[in-house]
Tab-separated table of C-alpha atoms in Angstrom:
chain	number	residue	atom	x	y	z
A	16	UNK	CA	-7.902	20.299	-13.949
A	17	UNK	CA	-4.302	21.280	-13.321
A	18	UNK	CA	-3.280	24.708	-14.526
A	19	UNK	CA	0.321	24.155	-15.572
A	20	UNK	CA	1.038	27.880	-15.417
A	21	UNK	CA	-0.395	28.389	-11.925
A	22	UNK	CA	1.986	28.723	-8.973
A	23	UNK	CA	2.262	25.798	-6.622
A	24	UNK	CA	0.602	26.019	-3.205
A	25	UNK	CA	2.772	27.722	-0.651
A	26	UNK	CA	4.269	25.239	1.813
A	27	UNK	CA	3.730	25.671	5.533
A	28	UNK	CA	6.621	27.415	7.270
A	29	UNK	CA	7.058	24.556	9.745
A	30	UNK	CA	7.908	22.224	6.877
A	31	UNK	CA	11.149	24.102	6.258
A	32	UNK	CA	12.640	22.353	9.286
A	33	UNK	CA	14.792	19.227	8.916
A	34	UNK	CA	12.712	16.081	8.240
A	35	UNK	CA	13.640	14.549	11.590
A	36	UNK	CA	12.232	17.518	13.469
A	37	UNK	CA	9.010	17.544	11.492
A	38	UNK	CA	8.717	13.799	11.742
A	39	UNK	CA	9.089	13.886	15.509
A	40	UNK	CA	6.262	16.385	15.873
A	41	UNK	CA	4.070	14.572	13.352
A	42	UNK	CA	4.417	11.401	15.379
A	43	UNK	CA	2.367	12.917	18.172
A	44	UNK	CA	-1.333	12.213	18.499
A	45	UNK	CA	-1.011	8.460	17.989
A	46	UNK	CA	1.268	8.162	14.958
A	47	UNK	CA	3.929	6.567	17.179
A	48	UNK	CA	1.718	3.488	17.288
A	49	UNK	CA	1.981	3.160	13.492
A	50	UNK	CA	5.508	4.378	12.818
A	51	UNK	CA	7.650	1.950	10.829
A	52	UNK	CA	4.911	-0.663	10.536
A	53	UNK	CA	3.707	-2.494	7.454
A	54	UNK	CA	0.034	-3.196	8.038
A	55	UNK	CA	-2.051	-5.789	6.224
A	56	UNK	CA	-4.981	-4.320	4.291
A	57	UNK	CA	-7.794	-6.858	4.159
A	58	UNK	CA	-11.563	-7.134	3.818
A	59	UNK	CA	-13.539	-7.102	7.050
A	60	UNK	CA	-14.957	-10.487	6.094
A	61	UNK	CA	-11.558	-12.181	5.740
A	62	UNK	CA	-9.243	-10.651	8.309
A	63	UNK	CA	-9.509	-13.931	10.238
A	64	UNK	CA	-7.499	-15.586	7.451
A	65	UNK	CA	-4.435	-13.513	8.254
A	66	UNK	CA	-4.822	-12.250	11.814
A	67	UNK	CA	-2.879	-15.138	13.335
A	68	UNK	CA	0.207	-14.384	11.210
A	69	UNK	CA	0.323	-10.623	11.752
A	70	UNK	CA	3.359	-9.511	13.771
A	71	UNK	CA	1.891	-7.454	16.602
A	72	UNK	CA	5.119	-5.492	17.086
A	73	UNK	CA	5.705	-4.511	13.465
A	74	UNK	CA	2.379	-4.829	11.678
A	75	UNK	CA	-1.383	-4.523	12.225
A	76	UNK	CA	-4.641	-4.457	10.274
A	77	UNK	CA	-6.514	-2.114	7.973
A	78	UNK	CA	-10.071	-3.358	7.544
A	79	UNK	CA	-11.951	-2.491	4.355
A	80	UNK	CA	-15.511	-2.950	3.194
A	81	UNK	CA	-18.964	-1.803	4.224
A	82	UNK	CA	-18.713	-3.532	7.600
A	83	UNK	CA	-15.171	-2.368	8.345
A	84	UNK	CA	-16.057	0.031	11.164
A	85	UNK	CA	-18.479	-2.415	12.765
A	86	UNK	CA	-15.956	-5.263	12.603
A	87	UNK	CA	-13.191	-3.047	13.935
A	88	UNK	CA	-15.349	-2.100	16.909
A	89	UNK	CA	-16.102	-5.749	17.620
A	90	UNK	CA	-12.442	-6.684	17.272
A	91	UNK	CA	-11.287	-3.898	19.570
A	92	UNK	CA	-14.044	-3.757	22.189
A	93	UNK	CA	-15.338	-7.344	22.281
A	94	UNK	CA	-12.298	-9.442	21.433
A	95	UNK	CA	-9.776	-7.125	23.058
A	96	UNK	CA	-7.526	-6.749	20.018
A	97	UNK	CA	-4.699	-4.457	21.146
A	98	UNK	CA	-2.724	-4.146	17.921
A	99	UNK	CA	-2.524	-1.336	15.390
A	100	UNK	CA	-5.935	-1.061	13.764
A	101	UNK	CA	-7.303	1.201	11.017
A	102	UNK	CA	-10.468	1.198	8.949
A	103	UNK	CA	-10.501	2.418	5.370
A	104	UNK	CA	-13.851	3.980	4.349
A	105	UNK	CA	-12.776	3.310	0.717
A	106	UNK	CA	-15.308	5.745	-0.753
A	107	UNK	CA	-12.779	6.206	-3.575
A	108	UNK	CA	-13.881	2.833	-4.945
A	109	UNK	CA	-17.247	4.296	-5.953
A	110	UNK	CA	-16.965	8.093	-5.880
A	111	UNK	CA	-14.640	10.637	-7.448
A	112	UNK	CA	-13.521	13.595	-5.365
A	113	UNK	CA	-14.646	16.983	-6.648
A	114	UNK	CA	-13.873	20.536	-5.697
A	115	UNK	CA	-17.311	20.855	-4.091
A	116	UNK	CA	-17.323	17.423	-2.486
A	117	UNK	CA	-13.855	15.995	-1.825
A	118	UNK	CA	-15.176	13.647	0.890
A	119	UNK	CA	-18.245	11.939	-0.642
A	120	UNK	CA	-19.032	9.842	2.417
A	121	UNK	CA	-22.636	8.665	2.255
A	122	UNK	CA	-24.084	8.359	5.752
A	123	UNK	CA	-27.118	9.537	7.645
A	124	UNK	CA	-26.384	12.652	9.725
A	125	UNK	CA	-26.805	12.435	13.483
A	126	UNK	CA	-28.250	14.863	15.988
A	127	UNK	CA	-24.796	16.282	16.645
A	128	UNK	CA	-22.938	15.706	13.358
A	129	UNK	CA	-24.053	16.412	9.818
A	130	UNK	CA	-20.693	16.934	8.118
A	131	UNK	CA	-19.718	13.732	6.226
A	132	UNK	CA	-16.004	14.115	7.005
A	133	UNK	CA	-16.473	14.654	10.742
A	134	UNK	CA	-19.117	11.933	10.899
A	135	UNK	CA	-16.761	9.376	9.330
A	136	UNK	CA	-13.931	10.331	11.667
A	137	UNK	CA	-16.225	10.076	14.692
A	138	UNK	CA	-17.454	6.620	13.657
A	139	UNK	CA	-13.902	5.347	13.275
A	140	UNK	CA	-12.822	6.757	16.627
A	141	UNK	CA	-15.821	5.153	18.335
A	142	UNK	CA	-14.702	1.809	16.890
A	143	UNK	CA	-11.337	2.193	18.615
A	144	UNK	CA	-9.060	2.720	15.615
A	145	UNK	CA	-5.478	3.768	16.207
A	146	UNK	CA	-6.051	6.841	14.020
A	147	UNK	CA	-9.017	7.757	11.790
A	148	UNK	CA	-8.681	8.096	8.013
A	149	UNK	CA	-10.439	10.698	5.885
A	150	UNK	CA	-13.124	9.383	3.477
A	151	UNK	CA	-11.535	11.000	0.430
A	152	UNK	CA	-12.944	10.388	-3.035
A	153	UNK	CA	-10.779	9.253	-5.928
A	154	UNK	CA	-8.518	12.076	-7.125
A	155	UNK	CA	-8.452	11.802	-10.887
A	156	UNK	CA	-5.506	12.637	-13.121
A	157	UNK	CA	-4.517	16.301	-12.891
A	158	UNK	CA	-7.600	17.245	-10.852
A	159	UNK	CA	-5.770	19.728	-8.660
A	160	UNK	CA	-9.059	21.479	-7.789
A	161	UNK	CA	-10.367	18.410	-5.983
A	162	UNK	CA	-7.021	17.757	-4.292
A	163	UNK	CA	-6.737	21.373	-3.184
A	164	UNK	CA	-10.259	21.280	-1.722
A	165	UNK	CA	-9.505	18.109	0.243
A	166	UNK	CA	-6.201	19.467	1.551
A	167	UNK	CA	-7.782	22.786	2.530
A	168	UNK	CA	-10.569	21.093	4.474
A	169	UNK	CA	-8.185	18.826	6.402
A	170	UNK	CA	-5.855	21.744	7.100
A	171	UNK	CA	-8.801	23.575	8.647
A	172	UNK	CA	-9.378	20.649	11.004
A	173	UNK	CA	-5.902	21.276	12.444
A	174	UNK	CA	-5.896	17.784	13.928
A	175	UNK	CA	-2.582	15.910	13.555
A	176	UNK	CA	-4.259	12.678	14.696
A	177	UNK	CA	-6.258	12.479	11.446
A	178	UNK	CA	-4.708	10.563	8.537
A	179	UNK	CA	-5.323	12.450	5.314
A	180	UNK	CA	-6.044	9.773	2.731
A	181	UNK	CA	-4.959	10.662	-0.808
A	182	UNK	CA	-6.258	8.028	-3.270
A	183	UNK	CA	-4.679	9.470	-6.404
A	184	UNK	CA	-4.446	8.259	-9.967
A	185	UNK	CA	-0.907	7.016	-10.588
A	186	UNK	CA	-0.558	9.554	-13.415
A	187	UNK	CA	0.251	12.085	-10.670
A	188	UNK	CA	3.629	10.301	-10.552
A	189	UNK	CA	4.170	10.145	-14.310
A	190	UNK	CA	6.579	13.089	-14.598
A	191	UNK	CA	8.509	15.625	-12.530
A	192	UNK	CA	5.977	18.442	-12.779
A	193	UNK	CA	2.893	16.525	-11.667
A	194	UNK	CA	4.893	14.871	-8.866
A	195	UNK	CA	6.117	18.261	-7.725
A	196	UNK	CA	2.534	19.501	-7.518
A	197	UNK	CA	1.400	16.481	-5.528
A	198	UNK	CA	4.303	16.903	-3.119
A	199	UNK	CA	3.535	20.595	-2.640
A	200	UNK	CA	-0.095	19.909	-1.736
A	201	UNK	CA	0.784	17.138	0.689
A	202	UNK	CA	3.378	19.325	2.398
A	203	UNK	CA	0.590	21.694	3.402
A	204	UNK	CA	-0.735	19.118	5.864
A	205	UNK	CA	1.265	18.739	9.061
A	206	UNK	CA	-0.393	15.479	10.132
A	207	UNK	CA	0.049	12.016	8.594
A	208	UNK	CA	-0.700	11.483	4.900
A	209	UNK	CA	-1.610	8.170	3.264
A	210	UNK	CA	-1.073	7.774	-0.482
A	211	UNK	CA	-2.947	5.087	-2.398
A	212	UNK	CA	-2.362	4.648	-6.108
A	213	UNK	CA	-5.043	4.129	-8.731
A	214	UNK	CA	-4.631	2.300	-12.007
A	215	UNK	CA	-5.308	-1.053	-13.626
A	216	UNK	CA	-3.194	-4.128	-12.815
A	217	UNK	CA	0.115	-2.753	-11.449
A	218	UNK	CA	-0.095	1.072	-11.366
A	219	UNK	CA	3.610	1.614	-10.685
A	220	UNK	CA	4.484	-0.299	-13.848
A	221	UNK	CA	2.582	2.163	-16.052
A	222	UNK	CA	5.126	4.993	-16.093
A	223	UNK	CA	8.903	4.702	-16.252
A	224	UNK	CA	9.391	7.404	-13.620
A	225	UNK	CA	6.631	6.304	-11.237
A	226	UNK	CA	8.803	4.329	-8.815
A	227	UNK	CA	11.491	7.014	-8.696
A	228	UNK	CA	8.904	9.751	-8.173
A	229	UNK	CA	7.247	7.756	-5.410
A	230	UNK	CA	10.601	7.538	-3.646
A	231	UNK	CA	11.014	11.299	-4.033
A	232	UNK	CA	7.578	11.926	-2.539
A	233	UNK	CA	8.253	9.700	0.464
A	234	UNK	CA	11.588	11.373	1.096
A	235	UNK	CA	10.282	14.945	0.781
A	236	UNK	CA	6.936	14.695	2.607
A	237	UNK	CA	7.350	13.820	6.300
A	238	UNK	CA	4.929	11.346	7.883
A	239	UNK	CA	3.813	9.901	4.546
A	240	UNK	CA	2.355	6.401	4.344
A	241	UNK	CA	1.770	4.228	1.296
A	242	UNK	CA	-1.313	2.040	1.620
A	243	UNK	CA	-3.212	-0.466	-0.505
A	244	UNK	CA	-0.106	-1.579	-2.350
A	245	UNK	CA	2.220	-4.530	-2.948
A	246	UNK	CA	6.036	-4.684	-3.193
A	247	UNK	CA	6.091	-0.911	-2.938
A	248	UNK	CA	5.138	-1.290	0.742
A	249	UNK	CA	8.699	-2.462	1.418
A	250	UNK	CA	10.294	-0.029	-1.014
A	251	UNK	CA	8.513	2.901	0.629
A	252	UNK	CA	9.571	1.788	4.125
A	253	UNK	CA	13.145	1.440	2.911
A	254	UNK	CA	13.085	5.059	1.736
A	255	UNK	CA	11.568	6.484	4.900
A	256	UNK	CA	7.779	6.164	4.737
A	257	UNK	CA	6.060	6.572	8.096
A	258	UNK	CA	4.200	3.298	7.619
A	259	UNK	CA	2.744	1.218	4.779
A	260	UNK	CA	0.079	-1.396	4.094
A	261	UNK	CA	0.333	-4.501	1.913
A	262	UNK	CA	-2.907	-5.754	0.383
A	263	UNK	CA	-3.899	-9.257	1.471
A	264	UNK	CA	-5.577	-9.823	-1.901
A	265	UNK	CA	-5.043	-8.379	-5.368
A	266	UNK	CA	-8.063	-6.092	-4.895
A	267	UNK	CA	-6.320	-4.325	-2.039
A	268	UNK	CA	-2.985	-3.815	-3.801
A	269	UNK	CA	-4.213	-0.954	-5.979
A	270	UNK	CA	-7.316	1.101	-6.741
A	271	UNK	CA	-9.481	0.754	-9.812
A	272	UNK	CA	-10.956	4.139	-10.714
A	273	UNK	CA	-14.712	4.464	-10.109
A	274	UNK	CA	-16.700	3.325	-13.126
A	275	UNK	CA	-13.924	1.141	-14.530
A	276	UNK	CA	-13.988	-2.650	-14.573
A	277	UNK	CA	-10.887	-4.341	-13.137
A	278	UNK	CA	-8.644	-5.702	-15.856
A	279	UNK	CA	-7.358	-9.244	-15.436
A	280	UNK	CA	-5.307	-11.723	-17.364
A	281	UNK	CA	-8.234	-13.262	-19.269
A	282	UNK	CA	-6.085	-16.141	-20.524
A	283	UNK	CA	-5.735	-17.425	-16.948
A	284	UNK	CA	-9.091	-18.006	-15.186
A	285	UNK	CA	-8.900	-17.306	-11.465
A	286	UNK	CA	-9.748	-20.734	-10.053
A	287	UNK	CA	-7.160	-20.788	-7.294
A	288	UNK	CA	-5.741	-18.319	-4.754
A	289	UNK	CA	-2.800	-16.043	-5.402
A	290	UNK	CA	0.328	-17.423	-3.746
A	291	UNK	CA	3.459	-15.482	-2.845
A	292	UNK	CA	6.525	-17.215	-4.278
A	293	UNK	CA	9.096	-15.893	-1.825
A	294	UNK	CA	12.238	-16.537	-3.900
A	295	UNK	CA	10.706	-14.688	-6.867
A	296	UNK	CA	9.079	-11.917	-4.797
A	297	UNK	CA	5.882	-12.192	-6.816
A	298	UNK	CA	2.362	-13.599	-6.666
A	299	UNK	CA	1.234	-16.399	-8.952
A	300	UNK	CA	-1.991	-18.364	-9.025
A	301	UNK	CA	-1.606	-21.601	-7.095
A	302	UNK	CA	-2.812	-23.522	-10.124
A	303	UNK	CA	-0.189	-21.815	-12.291
A	304	UNK	CA	2.604	-22.862	-9.928
A	305	UNK	CA	1.342	-26.448	-9.971
A	306	UNK	CA	1.229	-26.529	-13.789
A	307	UNK	CA	4.696	-25.002	-14.147
A	308	UNK	CA	6.248	-27.620	-11.894
A	309	UNK	CA	4.216	-30.480	-13.350
A	310	UNK	CA	6.098	-33.660	-12.473
A	311	UNK	CA	8.985	-31.766	-10.903
A	312	UNK	CA	9.211	-31.443	-7.139
A	313	UNK	CA	8.003	-28.016	-6.014
A	314	UNK	CA	9.828	-26.374	-3.109
A	315	UNK	CA	8.509	-26.859	0.404
A	316	UNK	CA	7.589	-23.681	2.279
A	317	UNK	CA	8.999	-23.211	5.775
A	318	UNK	CA	7.126	-20.041	6.683
A	319	UNK	CA	5.371	-20.017	10.052
A	320	UNK	CA	2.035	-20.855	8.399
A	321	UNK	CA	3.261	-23.776	6.270
A	322	UNK	CA	5.890	-25.105	8.663
A	323	UNK	CA	7.685	-27.201	6.066
A	324	UNK	CA	4.651	-29.434	5.547
A	325	UNK	CA	3.184	-27.735	2.478
A	326	UNK	CA	4.691	-27.234	-0.969
A	327	UNK	CA	4.064	-24.194	-3.137
A	328	UNK	CA	2.140	-26.256	-5.706
A	329	UNK	CA	-0.525	-27.332	-3.199
A	330	UNK	CA	-2.807	-24.256	-3.422
A	331	UNK	CA	-4.616	-25.505	-6.512
A	332	UNK	CA	-8.226	-24.414	-5.996
A	333	UNK	CA	-10.532	-21.993	-4.215
A	334	UNK	CA	-12.334	-24.809	-2.452
A	335	UNK	CA	-12.191	-25.844	1.178
A	336	UNK	CA	-9.529	-24.272	3.355
A	337	UNK	CA	-7.033	-23.529	0.588
A	338	UNK	CA	-7.841	-19.788	0.226
A	339	UNK	CA	-7.360	-19.270	3.965
A	340	UNK	CA	-4.172	-21.339	3.938
A	341	UNK	CA	-2.785	-19.352	1.008
A	342	UNK	CA	-3.611	-16.034	2.688
A	343	UNK	CA	-1.897	-17.168	5.893
A	344	UNK	CA	1.153	-18.293	3.899
A	345	UNK	CA	1.360	-14.965	2.076
A	346	UNK	CA	1.237	-12.898	5.250
A	347	UNK	CA	3.680	-15.186	7.062
A	348	UNK	CA	6.254	-14.643	4.299
A	349	UNK	CA	5.639	-10.887	4.343
A	350	UNK	CA	6.199	-10.808	8.106
A	351	UNK	CA	9.544	-12.601	7.661
A	352	UNK	CA	10.625	-9.931	5.181
A	353	UNK	CA	9.367	-7.191	7.482
A	354	UNK	CA	11.321	-8.485	10.468
A	355	UNK	CA	14.469	-8.604	8.341
A	356	UNK	CA	13.927	-5.065	7.049
A	357	UNK	CA	13.309	-3.783	10.585
A	358	UNK	CA	16.663	-5.214	11.682
A	359	UNK	CA	18.528	-3.105	9.101
A	360	UNK	CA	19.556	0.435	10.008
A	361	UNK	CA	17.216	3.038	8.427
A	362	UNK	CA	18.668	5.150	5.642
A	363	UNK	CA	21.206	4.047	3.018
A	364	UNK	CA	21.702	0.599	4.555
A	365	UNK	CA	17.993	-0.194	4.420
A	366	UNK	CA	17.733	1.132	0.866
A	367	UNK	CA	20.649	-1.038	-0.157
A	368	UNK	CA	19.032	-4.056	1.492
A	369	UNK	CA	15.883	-3.532	-0.568
A	370	UNK	CA	17.810	-3.027	-3.801
A	371	UNK	CA	19.903	-6.177	-3.219
A	372	UNK	CA	16.826	-8.221	-2.379
A	373	UNK	CA	15.101	-7.170	-5.601
A	374	UNK	CA	18.206	-7.918	-7.662
A	375	UNK	CA	18.528	-11.353	-6.089
A	376	UNK	CA	14.877	-12.137	-6.831
A	377	UNK	CA	15.329	-11.194	-10.495
A	378	UNK	CA	18.315	-13.524	-10.729
A	379	UNK	CA	16.225	-16.363	-9.309
A	380	UNK	CA	13.849	-16.336	-12.275
A	381	UNK	CA	16.502	-17.773	-14.575
A	382	UNK	CA	17.644	-20.240	-11.920
A	383	UNK	CA	14.159	-21.607	-11.246
A	384	UNK	CA	13.049	-21.596	-14.885
A	385	UNK	CA	16.193	-23.526	-15.781
A	386	UNK	CA	15.623	-26.028	-12.996
A	387	UNK	CA	12.180	-26.929	-14.375
A	388	UNK	CA	13.399	-26.730	-18.000
A	389	UNK	CA	10.956	-24.001	-18.995
A	390	UNK	CA	12.854	-20.818	-19.963
A	391	UNK	CA	9.801	-18.569	-19.687
A	392	UNK	CA	7.763	-20.382	-17.033
A	393	UNK	CA	7.824	-17.544	-14.524
A	394	UNK	CA	8.133	-13.922	-15.588
A	395	UNK	CA	9.038	-11.128	-13.172
A	396	UNK	CA	6.545	-8.316	-12.595
A	397	UNK	CA	7.528	-5.001	-14.157
A	398	UNK	CA	7.548	-3.251	-10.798
A	399	UNK	CA	10.195	-5.625	-9.419
A	400	UNK	CA	12.406	-4.770	-12.355
A	401	UNK	CA	11.867	-1.040	-11.697
A	402	UNK	CA	12.933	-1.330	-8.058
A	403	UNK	CA	15.917	-3.475	-9.019
A	404	UNK	CA	16.986	-0.945	-11.654
A	405	UNK	CA	17.091	1.958	-9.231
A	406	UNK	CA	20.489	1.949	-7.550
A	407	UNK	CA	20.482	3.659	-4.119
A	408	UNK	CA	22.205	7.039	-4.243
A	409	UNK	CA	24.831	5.987	-1.689
A	410	UNK	CA	25.784	3.040	-3.923
A	411	UNK	CA	26.381	4.991	-7.113
A	412	UNK	CA	29.915	5.415	-8.311
A	413	UNK	CA	30.913	9.118	-8.724
A	414	UNK	CA	31.404	10.167	-12.310
């Protein structure tokens, strides 16, 4: 557990340089191929649902699941996929990191490799990934011993082409002190770092300071990525993250701590796919959208997947091709947002773009609810409100 009185780990001397200098060096070893991208994190069994909509210049794939490495190898070596490609061992779904075993990767040793960490990295490289990711266990709240052990081991590798995966409980971002500790540990690693947040439902909605502290982390730790997330994928890119990953399904937009059952809205049975309502910047069940509109005419979607021939109230069940169609729609909309974000100058302008987009989406809730004569038909997610409440520093009026 965290010792609140203990000194923070000493940062590396090379991290005292300006962020641009550190970022340039950290982009060696393959990180250039990921820089500025928002990947799509998806199960190995369903990447075919979204692959056709992924922007090869600005996005890519992170495959998850037990067959992720095998499928990645087939995709790269057999089908000739040339885009950005990662595999997430996702051992954090089932195992907690400990001081003695921060990388609980369960695999049979080979003649040449018996270390779980090195074995996992070797398997990923053989599959042709852009960069390998560490098989880190779930870092529980305040478990600085486990985090320190993982950081120390990766530092000893001294390999800037390895992505240090940090699947941490969102409580690490609950206040200034715990965030400061997390930042200090991550700064010890000179290669790329990938944060993934654990918590039920929407982790960033749990603590009032979580979004602001995430922004601080991204700004202060060069070459940081935010993976397995949702709207925060865009927010992190706007504030300078090296790259991000948006989950193709709700399972891949956060982590549920090992041993916990995922919490869901029990009043709404999941009998239809989640659909991204672009104007509202939120996901709703397709069946929910259909019920809210009822006899009213639902808006047509003109994303590249729907092409103006499908309305948002048409994804009403999990039968037939509707789940695949919904997944393609979701990613097509995300790619449109990503292309717009990429066209905005990094820094204050991009941060302002994100803030304005969130504010506009919040305003649309009243407009759309009024149009269908249901004042509370659609409710904004708490995280959207958090992003929209955080005015970019360059936009604040001096006191």
